[in-house]
PDB file of C-alpha atoms in Angstrom:
ATOM      1  CA  MET A 229     105.042 103.168 122.132  1.00 57.00           C
ATOM      2  CA  THR A 230     106.774  99.858 122.366  1.00 65.00           C
ATOM      3  CA  GLY A 231     106.922  97.322 119.839  1.00 77.00           C
ATOM      4  CA  ALA A 232     104.621  94.745 121.416  1.00 83.00           C
ATOM      5  CA  ALA A 233     102.418  97.724 121.986  1.00 86.00           C
ATOM      6  CA  GLN A 234     102.268  98.830 118.116  1.00 87.00           C
ATOM      7  CA  ARG A 235     101.544  94.807 117.401  1.00 87.00           C
ATOM      8  CA  ALA A 236      98.815  94.684 119.230  1.00 92.00           C
ATOM      9  CA  GLN A 237      97.203  98.120 118.335  1.00 93.00           C
ATOM     10  CA  LEU A 238      97.849  97.064 114.537  1.00 95.00           C
ATOM     11  CA  HIS A 239      96.027  93.678 115.431  1.00 94.00           C
ATOM     12  CA  ASP A 240      93.187  95.484 116.894  1.00 94.00           C
ATOM     13  CA  GLN A 241      92.995  97.656 113.808  1.00 96.00           C
ATOM     14  CA  LEU A 242      92.954  94.527 111.449  1.00 97.00           C
ATOM     15  CA  ASP A 243      89.936  93.109 113.245  1.00 97.00           C
ATOM     16  CA  PRO A 244      88.869  91.024 110.179  1.00 97.00           C
ATOM     17  CA  VAL A 245      85.449  92.077 111.201  1.00 96.00           C
ATOM     18  CA  GLY A 246      85.319  95.905 110.886  1.00 97.00           C
ATOM     19  CA  THR A 247      88.293  95.367 107.968  1.00 98.00           C
ATOM     20  CA  VAL A 248      88.658  96.266 104.168  1.00 98.00           C
ATOM     21  CA  LEU A 249      91.216  95.729 102.325  1.00 98.00           C
ATOM     22  CA  LEU A 250      90.975  98.088  99.242  1.00 99.00           C
ATOM     23  CA  THR A 251      93.478  98.052  95.524  1.00 98.00           C
ATOM     24  CA  VAL A 252      93.795 101.089  93.776  1.00 98.00           C
ATOM     25  CA  GLU A 253      94.281 100.873  90.323  1.00 98.00           C
ATOM     26  CA  CYS A 254      95.584  97.497  90.270  1.00 98.00           C
ATOM     27  CA  GLN A 255      94.453  96.862  86.342  1.00 98.00           C
ATOM     28  CA  GLN A 256      95.970  96.185  83.611  1.00 97.00           C
ATOM     29  CA  GLY A 257      95.833  99.614  81.616  1.00 97.00           C
ATOM     30  CA  VAL A 258      97.783 100.908  84.351  1.00 97.00           C
ATOM     31  CA  VAL A 259     100.169  97.979  86.393  1.00 97.00           C
ATOM     32  CA  GLY A 260      99.856  95.403  83.248  1.00 96.00           C
ATOM     33  CA  PRO A 261     103.084  94.388  80.851  1.00 92.00           C
ATOM     34  CA  ALA A 262     101.191  96.377  78.007  1.00 89.00           C
ATOM     35  CA  GLY A 263      99.597  99.680  79.845  1.00 90.00           C
ATOM     36  CA  ALA A 264      99.559 103.229  79.554  1.00 94.00           C
ATOM     37  CA  LEU A 265     102.050 104.138  81.948  1.00 93.00           C
ATOM     38  CA  PRO A 266     104.859 101.577  81.803  1.00 95.00           C
ATOM     39  CA  GLU A 267     107.181 103.077  84.307  1.00 96.00           C
ATOM     40  CA  LEU A 268     104.537 103.428  86.792  1.00 97.00           C
ATOM     41  CA  ALA A 269     103.775  99.339  85.599  1.00 97.00           C
ATOM     42  CA  ALA A 270     107.363  98.624  86.138  1.00 97.00           C
ATOM     43  CA  VAL A 271     108.323  99.968  89.543  1.00 98.00           C
ATOM     44  CA  ALA A 272     104.811  98.239  90.768  1.00 98.00           C
ATOM     45  CA  ARG A 273     106.280  94.854  89.790  1.00 97.00           C
ATOM     46  CA  SER A 274     110.099  95.121  89.947  1.00 97.00           C
ATOM     47  CA  SER A 275     109.601  96.438  93.747  1.00 98.00           C
ATOM     48  CA  GLY A 276     106.959  93.299  94.648  1.00 98.00           C
ATOM     49  CA  ALA A 277     104.114  96.223  95.307  1.00 98.00           C
ATOM     50  CA  LEU A 278     101.950  94.424  93.318  1.00 98.00           C
ATOM     51  CA  THR A 279     102.842  90.623  94.436  1.00 98.00           C
ATOM     52  CA  ASN A 280     102.656  92.206  97.906  1.00 98.00           C
ATOM     53  CA  VAL A 281      98.910  92.953  96.309  1.00 98.00           C
ATOM     54  CA  ALA A 282      98.312  90.289  95.592  1.00 98.00           C
ATOM     55  CA  ARG A 283      99.151  88.359  98.453  1.00 98.00           C
ATOM     56  CA  LEU A 284      97.532  90.606 100.830  1.00 98.00           C
ATOM     57  CA  VAL A 285      93.925  90.282  98.624  1.00 98.00           C
ATOM     58  CA  ALA A 286      95.111  86.497  98.913  1.00 98.00           C
ATOM     59  CA  ALA A 287      95.003  86.206 102.633  1.00 98.00           C
ATOM     60  CA  ALA A 288      91.955  88.476 102.961  1.00 98.00           C
ATOM     61  CA  HIS A 289      90.158  85.733 100.893  1.00 98.00           C
ATOM     62  CA  GLU A 290      91.334  83.194 103.686  1.00 97.00           C
ATOM     63  CA  ALA A 291      90.581  85.613 106.335  1.00 97.00           C
ATOM     64  CA  ASP A 292      86.879  86.595 105.387  1.00 97.00           C
ATOM     65  CA  VAL A 293      88.351  90.158 104.680  1.00 98.00           C
ATOM     66  CA  GLN A 294      86.006  92.209 102.547  1.00 98.00           C
ATOM     67  CA  VAL A 295      88.093  92.808  99.434  1.00 98.00           C
ATOM     68  CA  VAL A 296      86.980  96.176  97.345  1.00 98.00           C
ATOM     69  CA  HIS A 297      89.024  96.794  93.927  1.00 98.00           C
ATOM     70  CA  ALA A 298      89.009 100.412  92.885  1.00 98.00           C
ATOM     71  CA  ILE A 299      89.202 100.806  89.171  1.00 98.00           C
ATOM     72  CA  ALA A 300      89.737 104.462  87.180  1.00 97.00           C
ATOM     73  CA  GLU A 301      87.990 104.171  83.674  1.00 97.00           C
ATOM     74  CA  ARG A 302      86.230 106.052  80.872  1.00 96.00           C
ATOM     75  CA  ARG A 303      84.061 106.204  78.110  1.00 96.00           C
ATOM     76  CA  PRO A 304      84.593 106.008  74.870  1.00 95.00           C
ATOM     77  CA  ASP A 305      83.363 109.006  74.284  1.00 95.00           C
ATOM     78  CA  GLY A 306      84.661 111.008  77.454  1.00 94.00           C
ATOM     79  CA  ARG A 307      81.514 111.876  78.974  1.00 95.00           C
ATOM     80  CA  GLY A 308      81.934 112.984  82.624  1.00 95.00           C
ATOM     81  CA  ALA A 309      85.731 112.592  82.612  1.00 94.00           C
ATOM     82  CA  ASN A 310      87.541 115.750  83.884  1.00 95.00           C
ATOM     83  CA  SER A 311      89.930 117.822  82.031  1.00 93.00           C
ATOM     84  CA  ASN A 312      90.629 120.466  84.231  1.00 95.00           C
ATOM     85  CA  ALA A 313      93.791 119.056  85.294  1.00 95.00           C
ATOM     86  CA  ARG A 314      97.071 118.748  83.110  1.00 95.00           C
ATOM     87  CA  LEU A 315      97.110 114.564  84.285  1.00 94.00           C
ATOM     88  CA  PHE A 316      93.551 114.007  82.732  1.00 93.00           C
ATOM     89  CA  ARG A 317      94.776 116.233  79.558  1.00 93.00           C
ATOM     90  CA  ALA A 318      97.880 113.616  79.511  1.00 92.00           C
ATOM     91  CA  ALA A 319      96.147 110.641  79.938  1.00 92.00           C
ATOM     92  CA  ALA A 320      93.057 110.979  77.276  1.00 92.00           C
ATOM     93  CA  ARG A 321      96.022 111.412  74.833  1.00 92.00           C
ATOM     94  CA  LEU A 322      97.690 107.703  76.255  1.00 92.00           C
ATOM     95  CA  PRO A 323      97.883 105.201  73.553  1.00 90.00           C
ATOM     96  CA  VAL A 324      96.515 102.633  76.119  1.00 94.00           C
ATOM     97  CA  GLN A 325      92.680 104.018  77.365  1.00 95.00           C
ATOM     98  CA  GLN A 326      91.083 102.673  80.642  1.00 96.00           C
ATOM     99  CA  LEU A 327      87.573 102.230  78.324  1.00 96.00           C
ATOM    100  CA  SER A 328      84.874 100.467  80.451  1.00 96.00           C
ATOM    101  CA  GLY A 329      84.495  97.170  79.064  1.00 96.00           C
ATOM    102  CA  SER A 330      88.085  96.902  77.780  1.00 97.00           C
ATOM    103  CA  THR A 331      90.840  94.735  79.119  1.00 96.00           C
ATOM    104  CA  ALA A 332      92.749  97.430  80.256  1.00 97.00           C
ATOM    105  CA  VAL A 333      89.881  97.865  83.477  1.00 97.00           C
ATOM    106  CA  ARG A 334      90.419  94.429  84.106  1.00 98.00           C
ATOM    107  CA  ILE A 335      92.137  93.654  87.542  1.00 98.00           C
ATOM    108  CA  ALA A 336      95.894  92.905  86.661  1.00 98.00           C
ATOM    109  CA  ALA A 337      97.524  89.471  87.049  1.00 97.00           C
ATOM    110  CA  PRO A 338      98.986  87.785  89.892  1.00 98.00           C
ATOM    111  CA  ILE A 339      95.957  89.413  91.873  1.00 98.00           C
ATOM    112  CA  GLU A 340      93.130  86.747  91.687  1.00 98.00           C
ATOM    113  CA  VAL A 341      89.280  88.366  92.032  1.00 98.00           C
ATOM    114  CA  ALA A 342      87.177  86.071  94.426  1.00 98.00           C
ATOM    115  CA  ASP A 343      83.132  86.243  93.761  1.00 97.00           C
ATOM    116  CA  GLU A 344      82.500  88.117  97.273  1.00 98.00           C
ATOM    117  CA  ASP A 345      85.085  90.940  95.686  1.00 98.00           C
ATOM    118  CA  LEU A 346      83.175  94.220  95.413  1.00 98.00           C
ATOM    119  CA  VAL A 347      84.769  96.058  91.772  1.00 98.00           C
ATOM    120  CA  VAL A 348      83.886  99.972  92.319  1.00 98.00           C
ATOM    121  CA  ARG A 349      84.298 101.804  88.697  1.00 97.00           C
ATOM    122  CA  ARG A 350      84.397 105.720  88.863  1.00 97.00           C
ATOM    123  CA  LEU A 351      84.338 108.181  85.491  1.00 97.00           C
ATOM    124  CA  HIS A 352      85.813 111.013  87.059  1.00 97.00           C
ATOM    125  CA  GLY A 353      88.162 112.858  89.544  1.00 96.00           C
ATOM    126  CA  LEU A 354      91.158 111.101  91.080  1.00 96.00           C
ATOM    127  CA  SER A 355      90.256 109.285  94.239  1.00 97.00           C
ATOM    128  CA  PRO A 356      88.755 106.158  94.562  1.00 97.00           C
ATOM    129  CA  LEU A 357      86.364 107.438  97.456  1.00 97.00           C
ATOM    130  CA  ALA A 358      84.815 110.765  96.659  1.00 95.00           C
ATOM    131  CA  GLY A 359      81.916 110.603  94.307  1.00 94.00           C
ATOM    132  CA  THR A 360      81.965 106.863  94.357  1.00 97.00           C
ATOM    133  CA  ASP A 361      80.246 104.261  95.683  1.00 97.00           C
ATOM    134  CA  VAL A 362      83.051 103.173  97.814  1.00 98.00           C
ATOM    135  CA  ASP A 363      82.125 104.819 101.347  1.00 98.00           C
ATOM    136  CA  PRO A 364      78.586 103.664 101.609  1.00 98.00           C
ATOM    137  CA  LEU A 365      79.651 100.576 100.854  1.00 98.00           C
ATOM    138  CA  LEU A 366      81.970 100.265 103.412  1.00 98.00           C
ATOM    139  CA  ARG A 367      79.738 101.768 105.714  1.00 98.00           C
ATOM    140  CA  ASN A 368      77.395  99.232 105.075  1.00 98.00           C
ATOM    141  CA  LEU A 369      79.758  96.453 105.579  1.00 98.00           C
ATOM    142  CA  GLY A 370      80.657  98.031 109.196  1.00 98.00           C
ATOM    143  CA  CYS A 371      84.311  98.877 107.769  1.00 98.00           C
ATOM    144  CA  ARG A 372      85.902 100.717 110.645  1.00 98.00           C
ATOM    145  CA  THR A 373      89.651 100.138 109.326  1.00 98.00           C
ATOM    146  CA  LEU A 374      90.717 100.477 105.655  1.00 98.00           C
ATOM    147  CA  VAL A 375      93.920  98.871 104.192  1.00 98.00           C
ATOM    148  CA  VAL A 376      95.330 100.551 100.695  1.00 98.00           C
ATOM    149  CA  THR A 377      97.026  99.102  98.441  1.00 98.00           C
ATOM    150  CA  GLY A 378      97.959  99.827  94.620  1.00 98.00           C
ATOM    151  CA  VAL A 379      99.010 102.505  92.377  1.00 98.00           C
ATOM    152  CA  SER A 380      99.943 105.262  92.641  1.00 98.00           C
ATOM    153  CA  ALA A 381     101.788 106.422  95.686  1.00 98.00           C
ATOM    154  CA  ASN A 382     101.570 110.051  93.297  1.00 98.00           C
ATOM    155  CA  VAL A 383      97.957 110.753  93.344  1.00 98.00           C
ATOM    156  CA  ALA A 384      95.236 107.957  94.051  1.00 98.00           C
ATOM    157  CA  VAL A 385      96.889 106.199  97.254  1.00 98.00           C
ATOM    158  CA  PRO A 386      97.139 109.462  99.285  1.00 98.00           C
ATOM    159  CA  ASN A 387      93.613 111.014  97.596  1.00 98.00           C
ATOM    160  CA  ALA A 388      92.389 107.480  99.093  1.00 98.00           C
ATOM    161  CA  VAL A 389      94.023 107.847 102.458  1.00 98.00           C
ATOM    162  CA  PHE A 390      93.271 111.391 103.082  1.00 98.00           C
ATOM    163  CA  ASP A 391      89.290 111.143 102.068  1.00 98.00           C
ATOM    164  CA  ALA A 392      89.079 107.765 104.234  1.00 98.00           C
ATOM    165  CA  VAL A 393      90.658 109.532 106.908  1.00 98.00           C
ATOM    166  CA  ASN A 394      88.320 112.764 106.675  1.00 98.00           C
ATOM    167  CA  LEU A 395      85.096 110.147 106.631  1.00 98.00           C
ATOM    168  CA  GLY A 396      86.204 108.571 109.896  1.00 98.00           C
ATOM    169  CA  TYR A 397      87.895 105.462 108.999  1.00 98.00           C
ATOM    170  CA  THR A 398      91.292 103.949 110.374  1.00 98.00           C
ATOM    171  CA  VAL A 399      94.043 103.583 107.580  1.00 98.00           C
ATOM    172  CA  VAL A 400      96.058 101.017 107.747  1.00 98.00           C
ATOM    173  CA  VAL A 401      98.729 100.928 104.459  1.00 98.00           C
ATOM    174  CA  PRO A 402     101.387  98.188 103.703  1.00 98.00           C
ATOM    175  CA  GLY A 403     104.329 100.285 102.527  1.00 98.00           C
ATOM    176  CA  ASP A 404     105.594  97.543 100.272  1.00 98.00           C
ATOM    177  CA  ALA A 405     102.197  97.393  99.194  1.00 98.00           C
ATOM    178  CA  ILE A 406     101.809 100.563  97.309  1.00 98.00           C
ATOM    179  CA  ALA A 407     104.161 102.386  94.257  1.00 98.00           C
ATOM    180  CA  GLY A 408     104.731 105.378  92.582  1.00 98.00           C
ATOM    181  CA  VAL A 409     107.132 106.718  90.342  1.00 98.00           C
ATOM    182  CA  PRO A 410     110.238 107.240  89.985  1.00 97.00           C
ATOM    183  CA  ALA A 411     110.710 104.717  92.651  1.00 96.00           C
ATOM    184  CA  ASP A 412     112.352 107.305  95.507  1.00 96.00           C
ATOM    185  CA  TYR A 413     109.264 109.037  96.017  1.00 97.00           C
ATOM    186  CA  THR A 414     107.193 106.214  97.455  1.00 98.00           C
ATOM    187  CA  PRO A 415     109.186 105.666 100.692  1.00 98.00           C
ATOM    188  CA  ALA A 416     109.682 109.884 100.840  1.00 98.00           C
ATOM    189  CA  MET A 417     105.449 109.832 100.332  1.00 98.00           C
ATOM    190  CA  ILE A 418     105.060 107.472 103.185  1.00 98.00           C
ATOM    191  CA  ARG A 419     107.549 108.841 105.798  1.00 98.00           C
ATOM    192  CA  ASN A 420     106.576 112.179 105.046  1.00 98.00           C
ATOM    193  CA  THR A 421     102.798 112.457 104.454  1.00 98.00           C
ATOM    194  CA  LEU A 422     101.265 109.270 104.521  1.00 98.00           C
ATOM    195  CA  ALA A 423     102.714 108.281 108.200  1.00 98.00           C
ATOM    196  CA  LEU A 424     101.056 111.426 109.862  1.00 98.00           C
ATOM    197  CA  VAL A 425      97.402 110.332 109.338  1.00 98.00           C
ATOM    198  CA  SER A 426      98.034 106.520 109.005  1.00 98.00           C
ATOM    199  CA  THR A 427      99.430 103.266 110.278  1.00 97.00           C
ATOM    200  CA  ILE A 428     102.246 102.097 107.990  1.00 98.00           C
ATOM    201  CA  THR A 429     103.094  98.803 108.298  1.00 98.00           C
ATOM    202  CA  THR A 430     104.401  95.602 106.053  1.00 98.00           C
ATOM    203  CA  THR A 431     102.384  93.443 103.931  1.00 98.00           C
ATOM    204  CA  GLU A 432     104.429  90.774 106.485  1.00 98.00           C
ATOM    205  CA  GLU A 433     102.625  92.129 109.218  1.00 97.00           C
ATOM    206  CA  VAL A 434      99.237  92.480 107.776  1.00 98.00           C
ATOM    207  CA  LEU A 435      99.590  88.735 106.614  1.00 98.00           C
ATOM    208  CA  ARG A 436     100.172  87.646 110.509  1.00 96.00           C
ATOM    209  CA  CYS A 437      97.541  89.576 111.622  1.00 96.00           C
ATOM    210  CA  TRP A 438      95.561  87.289 109.529  1.00 97.00           C
ATOM    211  CA  LYS A 439      96.793  84.398 109.923  1.00 90.00           C
ATOM    212  CA  ARG A 440      94.107  82.781 112.534  1.00 61.00           C
ATOM    213  CA  PRO A 441      91.361  85.178 111.926  1.00 48.00           C
ATOM    214  CA  ARG A 442      88.155  84.778 113.820  1.00 49.00           C
ATOM    215  CA  ARG A 443      85.741  82.918 110.786  1.00 49.00           C
ATOM    216  CA  VAL A 444      82.564  85.694 110.764  1.00 50.00           C
ATOM    217  CA  THR A 445      79.245  85.435 108.271  1.00 49.00           C
ATOM    218  CA  ARG A 446      78.694  88.606 107.052  1.00 51.00           C
ATOM    219  CA  ALA A 447      74.554  89.654 107.188  1.00 49.00           C
TER     220      ALA A 447
END
C-alpha cells in the first residue's frame, strides 16, 4: 500500500463519527511524579508519551471524538482484586496504592478531562475492556475505531488492543503515545506484536486527520 493510500485509509478509520479515544491508566498514581511506578512514570514523561496523550485528548475534544479514560483502582479492603499473578501481589505491596477516591486515581496532568468524557474504573484484571463497562459504552456510542493510548506497553495496552480486536473494533495505536519499561521495550512490542493487529501511526498523523473534522452532534 502506498503512503497516500495508507493516509487515506487512516483518515477513513479516524472519522470522528465512529471513533473513540481511549486513555489507559493515565492516572496520578501510575504516571504522576509521586506515583507507585517511578520508572514507568519517568519513561512516560521523558519519551513525550504522556504529553502526546494530552495533545490527542485536547484534539479529540475539538473534533467531537468521544474520550474514554480507563482507570485501574483498588478498594482499601482489597475486595474483588486479583491475587492470581505476581504482578497483582507486587502491586498490593507498593507504597502508593490506587485506592478508590484517592488522588492516585485522578487523571494525571497535563491531560485535561472534559465534562463529556467518560471515566471507567475497574477493580480487577489486566484489561481496560474485559469485564468492564468499556465495550457496551463503545457500542452505544457507535464506535468502529478505538484509538488506544497510555500505559503500559508491557501489560494493559496490549490487553486493550487484543480485546478490542477480538470484539470487532478496528484499533489504531499512536506509537508515540504509549509507554512501557524499559524504554526500548515499547518499540519492540509495537513492531513485533501490536503492528500485527492494529494500525500503527503517530500523534501528528492522528491530529492531522482530526484537524478539520465534521461537527457531529451525538444522540
